[in-house]
Amino acid sequence: MKTFLPSGLGFGAGALDPRFFSFSLRAPIAPGRFLESRFLHPLGLSQDRLARELGISRRRVNELIRGKRAITPDTAIRLGLFFGTGPVLWLTLQQAWDIHQEWRNFRRRSKAHG
C-alpha cells in the first residue's frame, strides 16, 4: 500500500488538543465527509479506487462517506497508511463525531423529560 498525502495538509499532534473535543455550537465534520472533501475530491480519487487501494469493499467506502458506517480501528489504519496521516487522525475524527451526536441526543432526551 503506497502513501498518498496531498501537499499542504498538516496533520500533527494538534489533532489531539483537548479543545478539539470542546462542546461548541459548531458541529465537528463527519469523518466520511472529511474523507470525501479533503482527500477524495482534491486528489481526484473515486470511491471505487480508494476501496481497491485499501483492500476493502466499495460498499464499505460508500457507507463511510454517507455516514452510515463508523471508522473502525482497522479502517483508520488503512486510511492512515494510504494517506500518510496515521490512524489517530481518523479515530479522533470519529470520536469527536460520536461524542457530538451523543451530546445532541442527550440534550434532546433531557428536554423531553423536564
PDB file of C-alpha atoms in Angstrom:
ATOM      1  CA  MET A   1       0.000   0.000   0.000  1.00  0.00           C
ATOM      2  CA  LYS A   2       1.548   3.304  -1.012  1.00  0.00           C
ATOM      3  CA  THR A   3       1.378   6.540   0.965  1.00  0.00           C
ATOM      4  CA  PHE A   4      -0.662   9.254  -0.693  1.00  0.00           C
ATOM      5  CA  LEU A   5      -0.634  12.573   1.182  1.00  0.00           C
ATOM      6  CA  PRO A   6      -1.570  15.785  -0.601  1.00  0.00           C
ATOM      7  CA  SER A   7       0.921  18.567  -0.037  1.00  0.00           C
ATOM      8  CA  GLY A   8      -0.011  21.349   2.350  1.00  0.00           C
ATOM      9  CA  LEU A   9      -2.090  19.203   4.691  1.00  0.00           C
ATOM     10  CA  GLY A  10      -0.588  19.351   8.152  1.00  0.00           C
ATOM     11  CA  PHE A  11      -1.923  16.685  10.461  1.00  0.00           C
ATOM     12  CA  GLY A  12       0.109  16.513  13.624  1.00  0.00           C
ATOM     13  CA  ALA A  13      -0.309  16.259  17.348  1.00  0.00           C
ATOM     14  CA  GLY A  14      -2.604  19.312  17.248  1.00  0.00           C
ATOM     15  CA  ALA A  15      -5.497  16.986  16.434  1.00  0.00           C
ATOM     16  CA  LEU A  16      -5.119  15.596  19.957  1.00  0.00           C
ATOM     17  CA  ASP A  17      -5.575  19.022  21.532  1.00  0.00           C
ATOM     18  CA  PRO A  18      -8.409  18.845  24.131  1.00  0.00           C
ATOM     19  CA  ARG A  19     -10.019  21.897  22.514  1.00  0.00           C
ATOM     20  CA  PHE A  20     -10.698  19.648  19.518  1.00  0.00           C
ATOM     21  CA  PHE A  21     -13.371  17.932  21.627  1.00  0.00           C
ATOM     22  CA  SER A  22     -14.971  21.034  23.089  1.00  0.00           C
ATOM     23  CA  PHE A  23     -18.744  21.300  23.017  1.00  0.00           C
ATOM     24  CA  SER A  24     -19.020  24.301  20.752  1.00  0.00           C
ATOM     25  CA  LEU A  25     -22.142  25.254  18.873  1.00  0.00           C
ATOM     26  CA  ARG A  26     -20.405  24.221  15.701  1.00  0.00           C
ATOM     27  CA  ALA A  27     -20.659  20.539  14.911  1.00  0.00           C
ATOM     28  CA  PRO A  28     -17.496  18.644  14.023  1.00  0.00           C
ATOM     29  CA  ILE A  29     -17.253  17.450  10.443  1.00  0.00           C
ATOM     30  CA  ALA A  30     -18.449  13.915   9.874  1.00  0.00           C
ATOM     31  CA  PRO A  31     -15.489  11.613   9.212  1.00  0.00           C
ATOM     32  CA  GLY A  32     -16.838  10.435   5.874  1.00  0.00           C
ATOM     33  CA  ARG A  33     -17.475  13.971   4.717  1.00  0.00           C
ATOM     34  CA  PHE A  34     -13.935  14.886   5.786  1.00  0.00           C
ATOM     35  CA  LEU A  35     -12.562  11.965   3.796  1.00  0.00           C
ATOM     36  CA  GLU A  36     -14.525  12.946   0.722  1.00  0.00           C
ATOM     37  CA  SER A  37     -13.950  16.715   0.828  1.00  0.00           C
ATOM     38  CA  ARG A  38     -10.317  16.776   2.000  1.00  0.00           C
ATOM     39  CA  PHE A  39      -8.933  13.736   0.232  1.00  0.00           C
ATOM     40  CA  LEU A  40     -11.069  12.120  -2.452  1.00  0.00           C
ATOM     41  CA  HIS A  41     -12.210  15.244  -4.305  1.00  0.00           C
ATOM     42  CA  PRO A  42      -8.913  17.170  -4.162  1.00  0.00           C
ATOM     43  CA  LEU A  43      -6.962  14.107  -5.289  1.00  0.00           C
ATOM     44  CA  GLY A  44      -9.461  13.013  -7.922  1.00  0.00           C
ATOM     45  CA  LEU A  45      -9.900   9.627  -6.261  1.00  0.00           C
ATOM     46  CA  SER A  46     -13.097   7.686  -6.760  1.00  0.00           C
ATOM     47  CA  GLN A  47     -14.673   5.617  -4.026  1.00  0.00           C
ATOM     48  CA  ASP A  48     -14.001   2.567  -6.177  1.00  0.00           C
ATOM     49  CA  ARG A  49     -10.288   3.310  -6.460  1.00  0.00           C
ATOM     50  CA  LEU A  50      -9.974   4.032  -2.744  1.00  0.00           C
ATOM     51  CA  ALA A  51     -11.679   0.735  -1.941  1.00  0.00           C
ATOM     52  CA  ARG A  52      -9.256  -1.140  -4.218  1.00  0.00           C
ATOM     53  CA  GLU A  53      -6.228   0.653  -2.735  1.00  0.00           C
ATOM     54  CA  LEU A  54      -7.351  -0.050   0.832  1.00  0.00           C
ATOM     55  CA  GLY A  55      -8.370  -3.636   0.137  1.00  0.00           C
ATOM     56  CA  ILE A  56     -11.948  -3.106   1.317  1.00  0.00           C
ATOM     57  CA  SER A  57     -15.327  -3.227  -0.397  1.00  0.00           C
ATOM     58  CA  ARG A  58     -16.791  -0.315  -2.352  1.00  0.00           C
ATOM     59  CA  ARG A  59     -19.865  -0.634  -0.170  1.00  0.00           C
ATOM     60  CA  ARG A  60     -17.776  -0.069   2.963  1.00  0.00           C
ATOM     61  CA  VAL A  61     -16.217   3.089   1.495  1.00  0.00           C
ATOM     62  CA  ASN A  62     -19.608   4.356   0.321  1.00  0.00           C
ATOM     63  CA  GLU A  63     -21.161   3.771   3.743  1.00  0.00           C
ATOM     64  CA  LEU A  64     -18.272   5.653   5.374  1.00  0.00           C
ATOM     65  CA  ILE A  65     -18.771   8.602   3.020  1.00  0.00           C
ATOM     66  CA  ARG A  66     -22.542   8.639   3.583  1.00  0.00           C
ATOM     67  CA  GLY A  67     -22.174   8.445   7.366  1.00  0.00           C
ATOM     68  CA  LYS A  68     -23.815   5.025   7.563  1.00  0.00           C
ATOM     69  CA  ARG A  69     -20.694   3.336   8.937  1.00  0.00           C
ATOM     70  CA  ALA A  70     -18.184   4.412  11.564  1.00  0.00           C
ATOM     71  CA  ILE A  71     -14.440   4.426  11.061  1.00  0.00           C
ATOM     72  CA  THR A  72     -13.115   1.381  12.892  1.00  0.00           C
ATOM     73  CA  PRO A  73      -9.521   0.911  14.047  1.00  0.00           C
ATOM     74  CA  ASP A  74      -8.948  -1.359  11.024  1.00  0.00           C
ATOM     75  CA  THR A  75     -10.228   1.299   8.613  1.00  0.00           C
ATOM     76  CA  ALA A  76      -8.266   4.016  10.449  1.00  0.00           C
ATOM     77  CA  ILE A  77      -5.034   2.052   9.991  1.00  0.00           C
ATOM     78  CA  ARG A  78      -5.728   1.523   6.295  1.00  0.00           C
ATOM     79  CA  LEU A  79      -6.609   5.196   5.719  1.00  0.00           C
ATOM     80  CA  GLY A  80      -3.637   6.363   7.779  1.00  0.00           C
ATOM     81  CA  LEU A  81      -1.168   4.218   5.862  1.00  0.00           C
ATOM     82  CA  PHE A  82      -2.596   5.165   2.481  1.00  0.00           C
ATOM     83  CA  PHE A  83      -2.817   8.924   3.067  1.00  0.00           C
ATOM     84  CA  GLY A  84       0.222   9.166   5.337  1.00  0.00           C
ATOM     85  CA  THR A  85      -1.742  10.628   8.236  1.00  0.00           C
ATOM     86  CA  GLY A  86      -1.558   7.828  10.757  1.00  0.00           C
ATOM     87  CA  PRO A  87      -4.658   6.170  12.214  1.00  0.00           C
ATOM     88  CA  VAL A  88      -5.098   8.553  15.160  1.00  0.00           C
ATOM     89  CA  LEU A  89      -6.451  11.317  12.918  1.00  0.00           C
ATOM     90  CA  TRP A  90      -9.275   9.109  11.659  1.00  0.00           C
ATOM     91  CA  LEU A  91     -10.159   7.713  15.079  1.00  0.00           C
ATOM     92  CA  THR A  92     -10.081  11.208  16.572  1.00  0.00           C
ATOM     93  CA  LEU A  93     -12.483  12.462  13.907  1.00  0.00           C
ATOM     94  CA  GLN A  94     -14.802   9.517  14.569  1.00  0.00           C
ATOM     95  CA  GLN A  95     -14.659  10.011  18.333  1.00  0.00           C
ATOM     96  CA  ALA A  96     -15.403  13.738  18.060  1.00  0.00           C
ATOM     97  CA  TRP A  97     -18.363  12.946  15.784  1.00  0.00           C
ATOM     98  CA  ASP A  98     -19.680  10.229  18.103  1.00  0.00           C
ATOM     99  CA  ILE A  99     -19.427  12.488  21.167  1.00  0.00           C
ATOM    100  CA  HIS A 100     -21.179  15.322  19.330  1.00  0.00           C
ATOM    101  CA  GLN A 101     -24.016  13.036  18.200  1.00  0.00           C
ATOM    102  CA  GLU A 102     -24.469  11.579  21.676  1.00  0.00           C
ATOM    103  CA  TRP A 103     -24.377  15.057  23.236  1.00  0.00           C
ATOM    104  CA  ARG A 104     -27.189  16.136  20.877  1.00  0.00           C
ATOM    105  CA  ASN A 105     -29.214  13.041  21.770  1.00  0.00           C
ATOM    106  CA  PHE A 106     -28.621  13.609  25.473  1.00  0.00           C
ATOM    107  CA  ARG A 107     -29.834  17.208  25.246  1.00  0.00           C
ATOM    108  CA  ARG A 108     -32.963  16.097  23.358  1.00  0.00           C
ATOM    109  CA  ARG A 109     -33.746  13.454  25.971  1.00  0.00           C
ATOM    110  CA  SER A 110     -33.169  15.961  28.778  1.00  0.00           C
ATOM    111  CA  LYS A 111     -35.570  18.469  27.227  1.00  0.00           C
ATOM    112  CA  ALA A 112     -38.214  15.806  26.741  1.00  0.00           C
ATOM    113  CA  HIS A 113     -38.049  14.780  30.395  1.00  0.00           C
ATOM    114  CA  GLY A 114     -38.010  18.009  32.058  1.00  0.00           C
TER     115      GLY A 114
END
